[in-house]
Tab-separated table of C-alpha atoms in Angstrom:
chain	number	residue	atom	x	y	z
A	717	MET	CA	-52.123	15.464	-1.286
A	718	LYS	CA	-50.124	17.905	0.853
A	719	THR	CA	-47.875	14.900	2.157
A	720	LYS	CA	-47.317	13.486	-0.801
A	721	ASN	CA	-45.937	16.699	-1.914
A	722	LYS	CA	-43.891	17.021	0.561
A	723	LEU	CA	-42.891	13.256	0.443
A	724	LEU	CA	-42.258	14.020	-3.491
A	725	THR	CA	-40.205	17.234	-2.720
A	726	LEU	CA	-38.195	15.673	0.108
A	727	LEU	CA	-37.080	12.901	-2.273
A	728	ILE	CA	-36.024	15.792	-5.145
A	729	LEU	CA	-34.117	17.480	-2.490
A	730	SER	CA	-32.115	14.372	-1.806
A	731	ALA	CA	-31.596	13.007	-4.832
A	732	GLY	CA	-30.171	16.648	-5.664
A	733	ALA	CA	-28.240	16.368	-2.753
A	734	THR	CA	-27.048	13.146	-2.913
A	735	SER	CA	-25.905	13.846	-6.913
A	736	ALA	CA	-23.885	16.747	-5.596
A	737	ILE	CA	-22.053	14.834	-3.243
A	738	ALA	CA	-21.309	12.773	-5.763
A	739	ALA	CA	-20.149	15.597	-8.034
A	740	ILE	CA	-17.733	17.037	-5.444
A	741	ASN	CA	-16.291	13.408	-4.474
A	742	LYS	CA	-15.467	12.612	-8.502
A	743	LEU	CA	-13.782	16.479	-8.318
A	744	ILE	CA	-11.803	15.934	-5.399
A	745	GLN	CA	-10.758	12.827	-6.924
A	746	VAL	CA	-9.820	14.215	-10.378
A	747	THR	CA	-8.038	17.078	-8.743
A	748	ALA	CA	-5.908	15.705	-6.036
A	749	THR	CA	-4.555	12.754	-8.507
A	750	SER	CA	-4.145	15.183	-11.788
A	751	LYS	CA	0.015	16.012	-11.179
A	752	ASN	CA	0.992	12.279	-11.275
A	753	LEU	CA	3.247	13.121	-8.266
A	754	THR	CA	3.678	9.352	-7.440
A	755	THR	CA	4.420	8.165	-10.735
A	756	ASP	CA	7.643	6.261	-11.093
A	757	SER	CA	9.238	5.540	-14.052
A	758	GLN	CA	10.694	2.508	-12.389
A	759	SER	CA	7.611	0.993	-11.272
A	760	LEU	CA	7.160	-2.959	-11.315
A	761	CYS	CA	4.184	-4.816	-10.807
A	762	TYR	CA	3.817	-7.975	-8.552
A	763	LYS	CA	0.696	-9.954	-9.831
A	764	TRP	CA	-0.766	-10.966	-6.021
A	765	ARG	CA	-3.828	-13.260	-6.196
A	766	PHE	CA	-5.695	-10.286	-4.001
A	767	GLY	CA	-4.657	-7.401	-6.180
A	768	ASN	CA	-1.170	-5.690	-8.391
A	769	ILE	CA	1.047	-4.806	-5.882
A	770	HIS	CA	3.388	-1.869	-7.074
A	771	TYR	CA	7.228	-1.715	-5.626
A	772	THR	CA	10.723	-0.686	-7.407
A	773	LYS	CA	13.611	-2.136	-7.140
A	774	CYS	CA	17.149	-0.556	-7.624
A	775	GLY	CA	20.887	-1.008	-6.076
A	776	SER	CA	22.950	-3.906	-5.776
A	777	GLY	CA	23.814	-5.785	-2.440
A	778	LYS	CA	22.024	-8.147	-0.096
A	779	PRO	CA	18.246	-7.309	0.020
A	780	LEU	CA	16.278	-5.074	1.928
A	781	LEU	CA	12.729	-4.626	1.667
A	782	LEU	CA	10.845	-1.376	2.843
A	783	ILE	CA	7.520	-1.305	4.073
A	784	HIS	CA	5.870	2.299	4.773
A	785	ASP	CA	3.303	3.283	7.695
A	786	LEU	CA	-0.249	1.856	7.155
A	787	ASN	CA	-2.536	4.155	6.862
A	788	ALA	CA	-4.470	6.109	3.543
A	789	ALA	CA	-2.118	8.258	2.388
A	790	SER	CA	1.084	6.212	3.178
A	791	SER	CA	3.216	4.990	0.385
A	792	GLY	CA	6.513	3.629	-0.652
A	793	TYR	CA	7.434	7.432	-1.376
A	794	GLU	CA	8.010	7.853	2.352
A	795	TRP	CA	11.484	6.069	2.015
A	796	HIS	CA	12.550	8.595	-1.195
A	797	GLN	CA	15.319	10.084	1.071
A	798	LEU	CA	16.924	6.997	2.180
A	799	ILE	CA	17.490	5.275	-1.040
A	800	PRO	CA	19.965	7.237	-3.156
A	801	LYS	CA	21.854	6.350	0.138
A	802	LEU	CA	20.965	2.828	0.641
A	803	ARG	CA	20.775	1.364	-3.088
A	804	GLU	CA	24.980	1.802	-2.475
A	805	ASN	CA	25.221	-1.025	-0.314
A	806	TYR	CA	21.873	-3.143	-1.164
A	807	THR	CA	19.486	-4.418	-3.482
A	808	VAL	CA	16.278	-1.813	-2.042
A	809	TYR	CA	12.571	-3.355	-2.907
A	810	THR	CA	9.771	-0.616	-1.870
A	811	ILE	CA	6.790	-1.745	-1.807
A	812	ASP	CA	3.212	-0.180	-1.798
A	813	LEU	CA	0.809	-2.560	0.290
A	814	LEU	CA	-2.341	-3.660	-1.254
A	815	GLY	CA	-5.121	-0.960	-0.390
A	816	CYS	CA	-2.205	2.291	-0.825
A	817	GLY	CA	-0.376	4.156	-2.775
A	818	ARG	CA	0.093	2.987	-6.375
A	819	SER	CA	-0.785	-0.865	-6.129
A	820	GLU	CA	-4.605	-2.050	-6.946
A	821	LYS	CA	-7.338	-0.737	-3.981
A	822	CYS	CA	-10.233	-3.035	-3.599
A	823	ALA	CA	-12.791	-2.680	-1.489
A	824	MET	CA	-12.399	-5.121	0.901
A	825	THR	CA	-11.403	-5.432	4.994
A	826	TYR	CA	-8.146	-5.442	5.220
A	827	THR	CA	-6.349	-7.623	7.891
A	828	ASN	CA	-3.325	-7.885	9.701
A	829	TYR	CA	-2.927	-11.806	8.378
A	830	LEU	CA	-3.671	-10.261	4.581
A	831	TYR	CA	-0.552	-8.360	4.817
A	832	VAL	CA	1.416	-11.107	6.211
A	833	GLN	CA	0.431	-13.205	3.681
A	834	LEU	CA	1.465	-10.705	0.635
A	835	ILE	CA	5.067	-10.194	2.100
A	836	SER	CA	5.498	-13.657	2.401
A	837	ASP	CA	4.409	-14.004	-0.857
A	838	PHE	CA	6.493	-10.876	-2.401
A	839	ILE	CA	9.376	-12.163	-0.475
A	840	LYS	CA	9.352	-15.435	-2.319
A	841	SER	CA	8.290	-14.551	-5.629
A	842	GLU	CA	9.950	-11.359	-6.091
A	843	ILE	CA	12.897	-11.541	-4.133
A	844	GLY	CA	13.619	-14.837	-3.559
A	845	HIS	CA	16.609	-14.720	-0.896
A	846	ARG	CA	16.199	-14.591	2.940
A	847	THR	CA	15.445	-10.336	3.471
A	848	ASN	CA	16.351	-7.277	5.547
A	849	VAL	CA	13.294	-5.774	6.335
A	850	ILE	CA	12.354	-1.945	7.977
A	851	ALA	CA	9.016	-1.364	8.574
A	852	THR	CA	7.309	1.561	10.285
A	853	GLY	CA	4.445	2.318	12.389
A	854	GLU	CA	1.299	0.517	12.434
A	855	SER	CA	3.489	-1.894	9.497
A	856	ALA	CA	5.590	-3.141	12.218
A	857	SER	CA	3.395	-5.463	12.943
A	858	ILE	CA	3.621	-7.070	9.591
A	859	PRO	CA	7.030	-8.551	9.249
A	860	VAL	CA	6.794	-9.339	13.181
A	861	MET	CA	3.779	-11.859	12.226
A	862	ALA	CA	5.640	-12.758	8.835
A	863	CYS	CA	8.618	-13.641	10.497
A	864	ALA	CA	7.111	-15.773	13.081
A	865	ASN	CA	5.244	-17.805	10.789
A	866	ASN	CA	8.293	-18.516	8.190
A	867	PRO	CA	11.612	-17.700	9.940
A	868	ASP	CA	13.439	-18.218	6.775
A	869	LEU	CA	12.493	-15.955	4.190
A	870	PHE	CA	14.009	-12.839	6.926
A	871	ASP	CA	17.092	-12.382	8.035
A	872	GLN	CA	17.148	-8.972	10.241
A	873	LEU	CA	14.135	-6.937	11.180
A	874	MET	CA	14.101	-2.869	11.854
A	875	LEU	CA	11.054	-1.626	13.280
A	876	ILE	CA	10.770	2.231	13.068
A	877	SER	CA	8.979	4.063	16.111
A	878	PRO	CA	6.193	0.688	16.294
A	879	LEU	CA	2.786	1.015	18.308
A	880	SER	CA	2.722	-0.164	21.615
A	881	LEU	CA	1.926	-3.679	22.069
A	882	GLN	CA	-1.249	-2.794	23.887
A	883	GLU	CA	-2.256	-0.575	20.855
A	884	TYR	CA	-1.349	-3.778	18.555
A	885	SER	CA	-3.803	-5.520	20.486
A	886	GLN	CA	-6.932	-3.532	19.925
A	887	ILE	CA	-9.976	-5.111	18.109
A	888	PRO	CA	-12.817	-3.614	16.440
A	889	GLY	CA	-15.960	-3.062	18.581
A	890	LYS	CA	-19.078	-2.003	18.308
A	891	THR	CA	-18.571	1.994	17.398
A	892	SER	CA	-15.762	0.802	15.194
A	893	LYS	CA	-17.338	-1.387	13.209
A	894	ILE	CA	-20.501	1.059	12.455
A	895	TYR	CA	-17.777	3.943	11.615
A	896	LYS	CA	-16.915	1.239	8.886
A	897	LEU	CA	-20.232	0.686	7.955
A	898	VAL	CA	-20.523	4.282	7.367
A	899	ILE	CA	-17.537	4.812	5.559
A	900	ASP	CA	-18.251	1.323	3.037
A	901	PHE	CA	-21.408	3.543	2.075
A	902	PRO	CA	-20.947	4.550	-1.608
A	903	ILE	CA	-21.733	8.353	-1.469
A	904	LEU	CA	-21.596	9.799	1.699
A	905	GLY	CA	-19.407	7.587	3.460
A	906	THR	CA	-16.699	8.413	0.405
A	907	PHE	CA	-17.500	12.120	1.133
A	908	PHE	CA	-16.719	11.515	4.773
A	909	TYR	CA	-13.181	9.683	3.817
A	910	HIS	CA	-12.351	12.857	1.565
A	911	ILE	CA	-12.848	15.013	4.602
A	912	ALA	CA	-10.706	12.739	6.832
A	913	THR	CA	-7.859	12.670	3.918
A	914	SER	CA	-8.148	16.579	3.158
A	915	LYS	CA	-4.612	18.217	2.583
A	916	LYS	CA	-5.269	20.157	5.152
A	917	ALA	CA	-6.200	17.031	7.559
A	918	ILE	CA	-2.840	15.173	6.195
A	919	ARG	CA	-1.008	18.555	7.150
A	920	GLU	CA	-2.544	18.405	10.820
A	921	TYR	CA	-1.674	14.882	11.040
A	922	LEU	CA	2.284	14.823	9.827
A	923	THR	CA	2.588	18.267	12.046
A	924	ASP	CA	0.965	17.011	15.079
A	925	ASN	CA	2.138	12.937	15.061
A	926	CYS	CA	5.171	12.485	12.602
A	927	PHE	CA	7.313	15.237	12.829
A	928	TYR	CA	9.117	17.302	15.409
A	929	ASN	CA	10.032	20.087	13.306
A	930	PRO	CA	6.789	21.574	11.884
A	931	TYR	CA	9.027	23.648	8.993
A	932	SER	CA	9.873	19.669	8.132
A	933	VAL	CA	6.734	18.856	6.731
A	934	LYS	CA	6.892	20.128	3.384
A	935	ALA	CA	4.109	21.022	0.996
A	936	SER	CA	5.168	18.978	-1.627
A	937	TYR	CA	5.296	15.663	0.649
A	938	VAL	CA	1.538	16.914	1.669
A	939	ASP	CA	0.560	16.653	-2.208
A	940	VAL	CA	2.113	13.273	-2.684
A	941	CYS	CA	0.410	11.926	0.358
A	942	HIS	CA	-3.276	13.675	-0.770
A	943	GLU	CA	-2.555	11.766	-4.216
A	944	SER	CA	-2.162	8.874	-2.822
A	945	ALA	CA	-5.186	8.736	-0.547
A	946	ASN	CA	-6.965	9.175	-3.779
A	947	LEU	CA	-5.455	6.556	-6.071
A	948	GLY	CA	-7.494	3.905	-7.221
A	949	SER	CA	-10.834	2.484	-7.105
A	950	SER	CA	-11.206	2.280	-3.692
A	951	PRO	CA	-8.849	4.385	-1.587
A	952	LYS	CA	-11.168	4.721	1.518
A	953	SER	CA	-11.264	1.095	2.248
A	954	VAL	CA	-7.649	0.556	3.875
A	955	TYR	CA	-8.880	4.177	5.885
A	956	ALA	CA	-11.891	1.973	7.254
A	957	SER	CA	-10.036	-0.576	8.159
A	958	VAL	CA	-7.252	0.607	9.940
A	959	VAL	CA	-8.969	3.468	11.891
A	960	SER	CA	-11.471	0.002	12.705
A	961	ASN	CA	-8.665	-1.765	13.849
A	962	PHE	CA	-8.901	-4.824	11.406
A	963	THR	CA	-5.779	-4.506	10.689
A	964	LYS	CA	-4.162	-5.100	14.328
A	965	CYS	CA	-2.512	-8.033	16.142
A	966	ASN	CA	-1.532	-9.236	19.190
A	967	ILE	CA	2.280	-9.942	17.970
A	968	ASN	CA	3.319	-10.704	21.880
A	969	LYS	CA	3.789	-14.503	21.178
A	970	ALA	CA	5.301	-13.762	17.749
A	971	LEU	CA	8.009	-11.300	19.602
A	972	LYS	CA	8.994	-14.310	21.805
A	973	LYS	CA	8.962	-16.615	19.111
A	974	ILE	CA	11.351	-14.332	16.854
A	975	ASP	CA	15.337	-16.062	16.929
A	976	ASN	CA	16.202	-13.394	14.552
A	977	SER	CA	17.571	-10.350	15.081
A	978	ILE	CA	15.471	-7.414	15.950
A	979	TYR	CA	16.070	-3.676	16.318
A	980	LEU	CA	13.622	-0.974	17.234
A	981	VAL	CA	13.996	2.721	16.492
A	982	GLY	CA	12.218	6.088	17.614
A	983	GLY	CA	12.116	9.096	17.738
A	984	GLU	CA	12.983	11.465	20.294
A	985	TYR	CA	9.730	12.967	20.780
A	986	SER	CA	7.943	10.253	20.026
A	987	ASP	CA	4.981	10.261	22.907
A	988	ASP	CA	6.204	7.646	25.452
A	989	ILE	CA	8.560	6.113	23.135
A	990	ALA	CA	11.419	4.852	25.887
A	991	ASP	CA	8.475	3.059	27.754
A	992	ILE	CA	7.143	1.832	24.212
A	993	LEU	CA	10.829	0.145	23.403
A	994	GLU	CA	11.508	-0.732	26.572
A	995	GLU	CA	8.263	-3.246	26.459
A	996	TYR	CA	9.230	-5.078	23.843
A	997	LYS	CA	12.264	-5.755	25.514
A	998	GLU	CA	10.790	-7.222	28.214
A	999	HIS	CA	9.098	-9.710	25.622
A	1000	ASN	CA	12.097	-10.541	23.664
A	1001	PRO	CA	15.689	-9.387	25.543
A	1002	ALA	CA	17.571	-9.724	22.421
A	1003	ILE	CA	16.108	-6.747	20.851
A	1004	GLU	CA	18.433	-4.076	20.748
A	1005	THR	CA	16.486	-0.542	20.701
A	1006	THR	CA	18.104	3.126	19.640
A	1007	ILE	CA	16.644	6.809	19.873
A	1008	ILE	CA	17.390	9.171	17.417
A	1009	ALA	CA	17.437	13.120	18.725
A	1010	ASP	CA	15.349	15.829	17.056
A	1011	ALA	CA	13.174	13.206	15.488
A	1012	LYS	CA	9.673	12.052	16.024
A	1013	LYS	CA	7.227	9.430	14.356
A	1014	TYR	CA	9.326	9.447	10.802
A	1015	PRO	CA	12.996	9.869	11.272
A	1016	GLN	CA	13.009	8.321	7.657
A	1017	LEU	CA	11.660	11.700	6.186
A	1018	GLU	CA	12.890	14.077	9.099
A	1019	ALA	CA	16.495	12.634	9.945
A	1020	PRO	CA	17.453	10.735	6.823
A	1021	ALA	CA	21.276	10.922	7.428
A	1022	LYS	CA	20.767	9.730	11.148
A	1023	LEU	CA	18.921	6.581	10.060
A	1024	PHE	CA	20.789	5.476	7.344
A	1025	ASP	CA	23.901	5.578	10.040
A	1026	LEU	CA	21.841	3.139	11.984
A	1027	ILE	CA	20.768	0.768	9.163
A	1028	HIS	CA	24.564	0.720	8.068
A	1029	THR	CA	25.734	-0.123	11.960
A	1030	TYR	CA	22.718	-2.565	12.403
A	1031	PHE	CA	22.437	-4.420	8.945
A	1032	GLY	CA	26.149	-3.856	8.017
């Protein structure tokens, strides 16, 4: 009898704890998205077969597609400082990748091939012309693979702070698969996700990895990232896929195959950036590289004027 009572008590406590965690998860999501910081009056929707894609279009001239970094807190807002300058010379498209920002966030596993399909279909459907593309960080592999498969869709590529070729080649291991399984749990996994994408965690990530000057990490940008990380029905799904390496892909053969012009840009204070850029040139000697002074992973946010000058020089 005592054993039954203990089990009943344990079940009641577990149910109460689960309900409390679920309530906390809901509160975090509601609070994080209450300010509507990512709302855009110019927002457009591309109804893709795997989910609705948010994007913006402005300016006039040759089409230029901007692809943000690939993580749970990223969105097209990453380019907001550059767009006012770029729109004077280009028709600028910014896209929120599926699972990110204001685009649909389905409970699924996200892969590099999925994003390659998305970018190719988007250019065909919404742009309709050969397009210059700029991509950042982990997303840099997407236009590379897409261009290798459909070179007629692309003109010139600029990759900002790309990962090393070895990093892109990583595959999901046993530990990462288990971690993804845990994050996929409806309540506890969501709670762990909220810890990993809290304002504190986002600020620390940006300060340690993305900005040379810590004072460049504005509270307003952290708030936007936090909101982006909490929008949609399953924002944790892309996070789980990225950290578990499902979105990575070996791009070595694609680099050698591409005949389009490729420009690589790195921030002076990004770890091993000179070696990384040289590694790309070994696979494709036609690649041109530039390092921006006093910047780290996100020169589009930390040194937008310098990056604009490079874009204007490269793309004309």
